[in-house]
Coordinates of C-alpha atoms in Angstrom, one line a residue:
S1 CA -19.2 31.6 -4.8
R2 CA -17.7 28.2 -3.6
D3 CA -14.9 28.1 -6.0
A4 CA -13.7 31.9 -5.2
Q5 CA -13.5 31.0 -1.7
A6 CA -11.9 27.5 -2.0
D7 CA -9.3 29.7 -4.6
F8 CA -9.1 32.6 -1.4
I9 CA -8.7 30.0 0.8
T10 CA -6.1 27.3 -0.9
G11 CA -4.4 30.4 -1.9
L12 CA -3.7 31.6 1.7
P13 CA 0.2 31.4 3.1
E14 CA 1.2 28.7 4.7
S15 CA 2.3 30.8 7.2
I16 CA -1.5 31.9 8.5
P17 CA -3.8 29.6 10.6
F18 CA -6.9 28.4 8.8
A19 CA -9.9 27.5 11.0
F20 CA -12.8 25.6 9.4
D21 CA -16.5 25.1 10.4
P22 CA -18.2 23.1 7.6
T23 CA -21.6 23.4 9.4
G24 CA -24.5 21.7 8.8
I25 CA -24.4 22.5 4.9
V26 CA -21.5 19.9 5.0
T27 CA -23.7 18.2 2.8
D28 CA -24.0 20.7 -0.2
I29 CA -19.7 21.4 -0.3
P30 CA -19.4 19.8 -3.7
P31 CA -16.8 16.8 -2.6
A32 CA -13.7 18.2 -4.7
I33 CA -14.2 21.9 -2.8
L34 CA -14.6 20.2 0.7
K35 CA -11.3 17.7 -0.3
R36 CA -9.2 21.4 -1.0
V37 CA -10.7 23.2 1.5
L38 CA -9.5 20.4 4.2
A39 CA -6.4 20.0 3.0
R40 CA -5.6 23.8 3.8
T41 CA -7.5 23.7 7.3
T42 CA -5.2 24.0 10.3
W43 CA -7.7 23.7 13.0
L44 CA -11.1 22.0 12.4
S45 CA -14.1 22.3 14.4
C46 CA -17.0 20.3 13.5
N47 CA -20.2 18.4 15.9
R48 CA -20.5 15.0 15.9
S49 CA -23.1 14.3 12.7
E50 CA -20.7 16.6 10.4
A51 CA -17.7 14.5 11.9
A52 CA -19.4 11.5 10.6
I53 CA -20.8 12.6 7.1
I54 CA -17.0 13.7 6.4
A55 CA -15.4 10.6 7.6
G56 CA -17.8 8.3 7.8
A57 CA -19.0 6.6 11.4
G58 CA -17.2 5.5 14.3
S59 CA -16.2 6.9 17.7
D60 CA -15.4 10.6 18.4
A61 CA -11.9 9.6 18.1
A62 CA -12.0 7.0 15.7
L63 CA -14.3 9.7 13.2
A64 CA -11.2 12.2 14.9
Q65 CA -8.2 10.2 13.8
R66 CA -9.4 9.4 10.3
L67 CA -10.0 13.3 10.0
L68 CA -6.4 14.4 11.0
S69 CA -5.4 10.9 9.0
A70 CA -7.2 10.9 5.5
H71 CA -8.8 14.2 5.2
C72 CA -7.3 17.1 6.8
P73 CA -3.4 16.1 6.6
H74 CA -2.5 19.2 7.3
A75 CA -4.2 20.4 10.5
E76 CA -3.1 20.5 13.5
G77 CA -5.7 19.4 15.5
V78 CA -9.7 18.6 15.4
V79 CA -12.5 19.3 17.8
I80 CA -15.7 17.3 17.3
R81 CA -17.7 19.3 19.6
A82 CA -20.9 16.2 21.4
G83 CA -23.3 18.7 23.3
A84 CA -24.2 19.4 26.6
E85 CA -21.3 16.3 26.8
G86 CA -18.3 18.4 26.0
A87 CA -15.8 18.1 23.0
L88 CA -13.1 16.1 22.2
L89 CA -9.3 17.1 21.2
A90 CA -7.9 15.0 18.5
R91 CA -4.2 16.8 17.9
R92 CA -1.3 15.0 15.9
G93 CA 1.4 13.6 18.5
F94 CA -1.1 13.4 21.4
E95 CA -3.8 11.4 22.9
P96 CA -7.3 12.5 21.8
V97 CA -8.6 14.8 24.7
F98 CA -12.3 14.8 25.8
V99 CA -12.9 17.9 27.6
P100 CA -16.2 18.1 29.7
A101 CA -19.1 20.6 29.3
F102 CA -20.0 22.8 32.0
A103 CA -23.5 22.3 33.4
V104 CA -25.9 24.6 33.2
D105 CA -29.5 25.6 32.7
T106 CA -30.1 25.2 28.9
I107 CA -32.7 28.3 27.6
D108 CA -31.6 28.1 24.1
T109 CA -28.9 26.3 22.1
N110 CA -29.3 27.8 18.9
G111 CA -25.7 29.5 18.1
A112 CA -23.8 26.9 21.1
G113 CA -22.1 25.4 18.2
D114 CA -20.9 28.9 16.4
T115 CA -19.6 30.5 20.0
H116 CA -17.5 26.9 20.6
V117 CA -15.9 28.0 17.4
G118 CA -15.2 31.5 17.9
A119 CA -14.4 31.2 21.0
F120 CA -11.9 28.2 20.2
I121 CA -10.0 30.1 17.6
A122 CA -10.3 33.4 20.0
A123 CA -8.5 31.7 23.1
L124 CA -6.0 29.9 20.4
S125 CA -5.4 33.4 19.6
R126 CA -4.3 34.6 23.0
G127 CA -2.1 31.9 23.1
L128 CA -4.1 29.2 25.3
P129 CA -2.7 25.8 25.0
P130 CA -5.6 23.7 22.6
V131 CA -6.4 22.1 25.5
E132 CA -7.7 25.1 27.9
A133 CA -9.3 27.3 24.8
V134 CA -11.5 24.0 24.6
R135 CA -12.4 24.1 27.7
F136 CA -12.3 28.1 27.4
A137 CA -14.7 27.4 24.1
N138 CA -16.6 24.9 26.6
A139 CA -17.9 27.9 28.8
A140 CA -18.6 30.2 26.3
A141 CA -21.3 27.7 24.8
A142 CA -22.2 27.2 27.8
I143 CA -22.9 30.8 28.7
S144 CA -24.4 30.9 25.0
T145 CA -27.1 28.4 26.0
T146 CA -28.6 30.5 29.2
R147 CA -29.9 33.3 26.5
H148 CA -32.5 33.1 24.1
G149 CA -31.6 33.5 20.1
G150 CA -28.6 32.4 18.6
S151 CA -26.1 35.5 18.6
V152 CA -25.9 36.2 22.4
A153 CA -21.6 35.0 22.8
P154 CA -20.3 35.6 25.9
R155 CA -17.5 38.7 26.0
L156 CA -14.2 37.3 27.6
E157 CA -15.3 38.9 30.8
E158 CA -18.1 36.7 30.9
I159 CA -16.4 34.0 30.3
N160 CA -12.9 34.4 32.4
E161 CA -15.7 34.7 35.4
F162 CA -17.8 31.9 34.8
L163 CA -14.3 29.8 35.0
K164 CA -13.5 31.1 38.1
C165 CA -16.4 30.1 39.4
A166 CA -16.5 27.0 38.3
Q167 CA -12.5 26.6 39.6
E168 CA -14.1 27.7 43.2
K169 CA -16.7 25.2 43.0
K170 CA -14.6 22.3 42.2
S171 CA -11.8 23.3 44.6
A172 CA -14.8 23.5 47.6

């Protein structure tokens, strides 16, 4: 169904934003299809290894720049997830910003990337600025790692409480 999915994605009206996470199967996506999908992408979110598969080796900032300039010509931005370190946000016309992760007692990282992507998109759709959306996504991913299993994304109230507590600890 790759061709049908690519046709659907590339046929979306320009007014509809499209977020793409190529996941670990990025090497299984035929280059022509990947190129079409990336060309239609509004926001690309991937981990470091996925970014390197698409754009080659380099620092997160270099990868993000290449992703924006050579692979995602119409994207507003790229998020490169760096696990327990945090995530880099790169947007057109702005300097890249690294948003640090939150320290938690990790039990299971399964699903943390998916949680991050979903929370980032949800935060953008609620009107948060991109940097705050990445911070929100970092919090959601951190919470998800404190639980067993891959289907453990936190609810909005949990994330907001987590961020509130983090801010209080920072202010103290």
